[in-house]
XYZ file of C-alpha atoms in Angstrom:
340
model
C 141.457 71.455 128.078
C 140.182 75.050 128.692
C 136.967 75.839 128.660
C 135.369 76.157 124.523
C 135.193 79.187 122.520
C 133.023 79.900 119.553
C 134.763 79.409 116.491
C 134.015 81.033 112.868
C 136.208 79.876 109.548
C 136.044 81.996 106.447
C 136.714 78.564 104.177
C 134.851 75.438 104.498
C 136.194 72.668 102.439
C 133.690 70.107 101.962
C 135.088 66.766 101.238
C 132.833 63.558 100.347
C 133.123 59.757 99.633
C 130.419 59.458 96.708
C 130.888 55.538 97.311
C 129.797 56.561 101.029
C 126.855 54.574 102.592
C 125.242 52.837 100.087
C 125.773 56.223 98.447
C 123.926 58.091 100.779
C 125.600 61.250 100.525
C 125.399 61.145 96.586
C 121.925 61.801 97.486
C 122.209 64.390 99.661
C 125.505 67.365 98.621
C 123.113 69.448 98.013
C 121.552 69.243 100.954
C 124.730 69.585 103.513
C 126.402 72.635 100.921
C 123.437 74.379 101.430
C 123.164 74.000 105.124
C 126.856 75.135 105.553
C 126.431 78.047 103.367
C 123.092 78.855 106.048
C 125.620 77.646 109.180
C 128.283 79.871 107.934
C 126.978 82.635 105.364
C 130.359 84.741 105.439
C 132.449 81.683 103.972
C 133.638 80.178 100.881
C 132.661 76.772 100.240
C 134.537 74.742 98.267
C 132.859 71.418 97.362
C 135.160 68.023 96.337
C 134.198 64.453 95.522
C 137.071 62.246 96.099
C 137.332 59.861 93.417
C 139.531 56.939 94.716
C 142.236 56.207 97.677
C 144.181 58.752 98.985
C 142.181 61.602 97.915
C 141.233 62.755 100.670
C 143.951 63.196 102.242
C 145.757 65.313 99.620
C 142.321 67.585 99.809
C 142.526 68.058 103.271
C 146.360 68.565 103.054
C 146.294 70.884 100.314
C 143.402 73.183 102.270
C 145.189 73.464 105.312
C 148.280 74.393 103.591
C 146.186 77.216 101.720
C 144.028 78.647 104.664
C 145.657 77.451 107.735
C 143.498 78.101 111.044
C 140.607 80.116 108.914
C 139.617 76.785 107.188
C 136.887 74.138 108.522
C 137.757 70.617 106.396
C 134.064 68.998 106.515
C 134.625 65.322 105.929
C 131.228 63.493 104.387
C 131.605 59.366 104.331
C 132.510 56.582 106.346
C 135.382 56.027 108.755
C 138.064 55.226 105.818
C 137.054 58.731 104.335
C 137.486 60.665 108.520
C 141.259 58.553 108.742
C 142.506 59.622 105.368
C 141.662 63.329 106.005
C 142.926 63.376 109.109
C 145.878 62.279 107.722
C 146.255 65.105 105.545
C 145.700 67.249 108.640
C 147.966 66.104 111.401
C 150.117 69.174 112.707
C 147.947 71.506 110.873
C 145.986 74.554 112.560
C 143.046 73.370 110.658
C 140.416 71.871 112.055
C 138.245 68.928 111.100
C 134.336 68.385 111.287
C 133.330 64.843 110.388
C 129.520 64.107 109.314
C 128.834 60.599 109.668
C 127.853 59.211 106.471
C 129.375 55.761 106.045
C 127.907 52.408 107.121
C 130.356 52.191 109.964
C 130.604 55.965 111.367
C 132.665 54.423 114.850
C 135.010 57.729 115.050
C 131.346 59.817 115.298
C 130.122 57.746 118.167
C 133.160 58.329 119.913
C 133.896 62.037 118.835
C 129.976 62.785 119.571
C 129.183 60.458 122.920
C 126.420 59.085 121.369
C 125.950 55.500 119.769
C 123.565 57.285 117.691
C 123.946 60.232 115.802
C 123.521 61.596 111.907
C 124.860 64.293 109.668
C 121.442 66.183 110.385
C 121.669 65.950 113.983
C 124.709 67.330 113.911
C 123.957 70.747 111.387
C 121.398 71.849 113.398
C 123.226 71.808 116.545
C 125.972 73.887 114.799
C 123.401 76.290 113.283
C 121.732 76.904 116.711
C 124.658 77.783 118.708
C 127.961 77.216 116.540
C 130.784 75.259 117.095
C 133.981 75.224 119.177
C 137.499 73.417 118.674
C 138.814 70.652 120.728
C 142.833 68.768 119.890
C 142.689 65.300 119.802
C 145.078 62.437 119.670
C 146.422 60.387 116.484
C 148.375 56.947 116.495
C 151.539 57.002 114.280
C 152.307 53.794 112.958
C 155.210 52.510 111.367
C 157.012 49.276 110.704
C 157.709 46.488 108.320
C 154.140 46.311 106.383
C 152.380 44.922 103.087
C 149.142 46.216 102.135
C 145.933 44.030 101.903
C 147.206 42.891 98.191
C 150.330 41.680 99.417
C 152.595 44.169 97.942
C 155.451 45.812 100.386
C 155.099 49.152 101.437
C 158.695 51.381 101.528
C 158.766 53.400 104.876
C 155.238 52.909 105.852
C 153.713 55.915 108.068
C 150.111 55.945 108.841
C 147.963 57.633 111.793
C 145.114 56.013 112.764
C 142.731 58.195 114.488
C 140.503 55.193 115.363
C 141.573 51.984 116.737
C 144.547 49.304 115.222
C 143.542 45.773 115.050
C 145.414 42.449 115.353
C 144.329 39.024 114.443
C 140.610 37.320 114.111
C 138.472 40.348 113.194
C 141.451 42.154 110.841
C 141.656 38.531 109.002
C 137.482 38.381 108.491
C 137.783 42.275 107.253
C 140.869 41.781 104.453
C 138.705 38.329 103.492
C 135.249 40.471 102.992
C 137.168 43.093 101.300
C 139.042 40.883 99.286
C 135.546 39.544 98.070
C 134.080 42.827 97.735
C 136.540 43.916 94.915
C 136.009 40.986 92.978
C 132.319 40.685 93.215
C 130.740 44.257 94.364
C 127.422 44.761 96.234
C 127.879 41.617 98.183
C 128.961 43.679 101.408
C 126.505 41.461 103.818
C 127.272 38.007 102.223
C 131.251 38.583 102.181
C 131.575 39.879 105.447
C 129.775 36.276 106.653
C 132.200 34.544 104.491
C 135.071 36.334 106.006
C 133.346 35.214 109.450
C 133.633 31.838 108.263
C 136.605 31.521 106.919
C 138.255 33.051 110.354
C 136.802 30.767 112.858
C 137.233 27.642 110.706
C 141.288 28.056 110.683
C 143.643 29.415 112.911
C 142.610 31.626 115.849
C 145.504 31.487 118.155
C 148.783 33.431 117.194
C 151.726 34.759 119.348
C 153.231 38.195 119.772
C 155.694 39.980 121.146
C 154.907 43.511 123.000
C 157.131 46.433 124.549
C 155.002 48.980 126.017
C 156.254 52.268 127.068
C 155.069 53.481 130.147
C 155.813 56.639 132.264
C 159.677 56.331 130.333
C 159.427 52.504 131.427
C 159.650 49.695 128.675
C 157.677 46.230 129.537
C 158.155 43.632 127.227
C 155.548 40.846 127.147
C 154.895 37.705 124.908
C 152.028 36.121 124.748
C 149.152 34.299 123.004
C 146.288 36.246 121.237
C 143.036 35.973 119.005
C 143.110 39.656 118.750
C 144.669 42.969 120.020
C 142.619 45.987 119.906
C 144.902 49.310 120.359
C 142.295 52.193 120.684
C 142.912 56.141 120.135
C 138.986 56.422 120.104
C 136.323 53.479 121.859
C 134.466 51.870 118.592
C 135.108 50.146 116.130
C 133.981 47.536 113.304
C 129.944 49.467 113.436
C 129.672 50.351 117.116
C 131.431 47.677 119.156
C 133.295 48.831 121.929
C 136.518 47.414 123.274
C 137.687 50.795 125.330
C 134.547 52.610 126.737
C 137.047 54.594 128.839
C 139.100 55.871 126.053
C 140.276 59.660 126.550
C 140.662 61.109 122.691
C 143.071 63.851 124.482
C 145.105 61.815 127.190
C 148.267 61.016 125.372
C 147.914 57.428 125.605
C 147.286 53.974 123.511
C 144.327 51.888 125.275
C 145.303 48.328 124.573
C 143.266 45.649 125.219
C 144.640 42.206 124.219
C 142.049 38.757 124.039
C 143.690 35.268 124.856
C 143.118 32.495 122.226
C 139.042 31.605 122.507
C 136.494 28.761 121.117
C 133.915 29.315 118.887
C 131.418 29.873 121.592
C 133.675 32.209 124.311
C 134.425 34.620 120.987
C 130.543 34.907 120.247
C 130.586 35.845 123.883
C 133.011 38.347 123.750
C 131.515 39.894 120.488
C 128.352 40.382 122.345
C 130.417 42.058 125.366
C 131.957 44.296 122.662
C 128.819 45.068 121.538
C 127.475 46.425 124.626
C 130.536 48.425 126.172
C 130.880 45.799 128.737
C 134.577 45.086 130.734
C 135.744 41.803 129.652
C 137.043 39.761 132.063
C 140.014 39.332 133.619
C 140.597 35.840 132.135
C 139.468 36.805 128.688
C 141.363 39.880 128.165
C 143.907 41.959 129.447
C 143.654 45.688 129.343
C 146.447 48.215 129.507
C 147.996 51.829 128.208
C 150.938 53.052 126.738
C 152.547 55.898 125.240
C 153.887 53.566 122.380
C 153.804 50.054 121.877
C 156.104 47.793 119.662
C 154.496 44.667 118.515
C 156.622 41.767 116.455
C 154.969 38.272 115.364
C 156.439 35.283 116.965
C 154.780 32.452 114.777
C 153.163 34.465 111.705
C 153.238 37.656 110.688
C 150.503 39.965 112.094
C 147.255 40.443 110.380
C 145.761 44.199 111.240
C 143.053 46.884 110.044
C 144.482 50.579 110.741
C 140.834 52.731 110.989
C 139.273 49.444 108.647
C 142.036 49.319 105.898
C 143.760 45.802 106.471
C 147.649 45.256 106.140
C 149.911 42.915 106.701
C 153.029 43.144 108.773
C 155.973 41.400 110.705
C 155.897 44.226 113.544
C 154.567 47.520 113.735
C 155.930 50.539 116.149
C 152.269 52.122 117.569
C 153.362 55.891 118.831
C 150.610 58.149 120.390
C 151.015 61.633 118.908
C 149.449 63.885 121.409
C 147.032 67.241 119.991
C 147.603 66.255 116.909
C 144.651 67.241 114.841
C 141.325 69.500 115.978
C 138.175 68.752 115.124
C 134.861 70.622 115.547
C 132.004 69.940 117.722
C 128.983 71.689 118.328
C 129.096 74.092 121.186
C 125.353 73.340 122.784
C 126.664 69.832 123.397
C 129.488 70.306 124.903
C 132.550 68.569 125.713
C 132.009 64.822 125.074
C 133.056 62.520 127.326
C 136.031 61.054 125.307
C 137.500 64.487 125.832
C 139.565 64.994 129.169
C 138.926 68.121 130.815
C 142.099 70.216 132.798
């Protein structure tokens, strides 16, 4: 990409998750409304709570649709809240700024280049110098799905700005979840539940895979406890399957995990967990412009950006500059970005 240019917007849209982080940013509007109004004192700020799924997509839809390239969509929660507003923004000339206020914030680290880094950090770069616009990738994904309550969904289309999962760590996130809505504010306890319940039954399924590469297709079947396909590099609270990942490179990062014991997937976790390359005869890492992925045995279990689903194949297509977002100027390009 060319080198960054200051960018102003006369609207700023300023979309939260009030569920966000233990709340967090409840606590806090205030706060970040009145430090956009001091970031950008010529603009209108518009301030919306979403108030339950699918929100915030229509939001950030319905913005873009109204002020085109002169509106900034701010996005103020957790990773579900960034994927559902990009949704409402792919092939808009909107652009998106996310503040990282969830409990999981992986599209930040990746977005950002730093494992670390908080709504505040974030203002106060954009108030000292301002911001610029970069394009980034999306995943569209389509195929024969049921959502995480089993119920089928007609002509499912998602894009997943973050990274699709397959297998063991989808299956303990629909079991936590699935706990969480019956018996709230047991987020720690369920999650170890879902842990439980994963690695005492099955952790060895089969797939099917046709990659598209360079116009090629490569079909592949084999044995997996999980399939990671990453648009960004983190995922599940900062682990980190595709260190490498390019955000602007028109291609899927795919990195696929042979059946494991107990102890080799602890090991692997803890790999994940500190960016390192897994080895050869763990995993297998590849890219793709699109990948086409059918269950052999049983059908697959997968999280799109956290939100799990059910499906007997999903078609992964990578959907090149297909949303901007906005990153503050003094820090640069990150490196997820691909410079010309």
């Amino acid at each position: 990409m060319h080198a960054p240019e200051i960018r102003s917007w006369n609207h700023i849209e300023f979309i939260y998750n009030p569920q966000a982080g233990n709340r967090l940013i409840r606590r806090n509007v205030g706060v970040v409304a009145s430090k956009l109004a001091e970031i950008f004192p010529y603009a209108h700020v518009r301030i919306n709570p979403t108030t339950g799924p699918g929100d915030a997509t229509d939001l950030a839809r319905a913005a873009a649709k109204e002020s085109g390239s002169d509106v900034l969509v701010v996005v103020a929660g957790g990773d579900g809240s960034v994927s559902e507003a990009a949704n409402g923004l792919i092939g808009s000339a909107a652009s998106m700024l996310v503040l990282p206020f969830g409990s999981g914030n992986d599209l930040a680290r990746t977005l950002y280049g730093r494992r670390t880094v908080t709504p505040t950090m974030i203002l106060e770069a954009f108030k000292q110098e301002g911001a610029f616009s970069a394009p980034m990738d999306a995943l569209h994904v389509s195929g024969s799905v049921r959502d995480n309550r089993g119920a089928q969904v007609p002509e499912f289309s998602y894009y997943s700005v973050n990274v699709i999962s397959i297998g063991l760590d989808s299956k303990v996130a629909i079991t936590a979840d699935k706990i969480q809505r019956k018996i709230p504010n047991t987020l720690g306890m369920s999650y170890m539940i879902g842990v439980v319940n994963a690695l005492s039954s099955d952790r060895s399924w089969r797939m099917r895979a046709t990659m598209e590469r360079d116009g090629k297709l490569d079909t592949v079947e084999r044995d997996y406890v999980l399939c990671a396909i990453g648009n960004a590099q983190y995922y599940g609270g900062g682990f980190l399957p595709h260190p490498n990942a390019k955000l602007n490179d028109g291609l899927a990062n795919i990195l696929t995990a042979r059946p494991l014991k107990v102890l080799e997937i602890a090991k692997l976790l803890g790999k994940f967990r500190r960016g390192e390359t897994i080895p050869a005869d763990v995993a297998t890492y590849e890219q793709a412009s699109s990948v086409h992925i059918e269950a052999v045995d049983s059908e697959l279990v997968l999280t799109l950006d956290g939100e799990g689903y059910f499906a007997e194949r999903v078609h992964v297509d990578t959907v090149p500059n297909a949303l901007s977002v906005a990153l503050p100027f003094s820090w640069g390009l990150p490196p997820a970005f691909q410079a010309d």
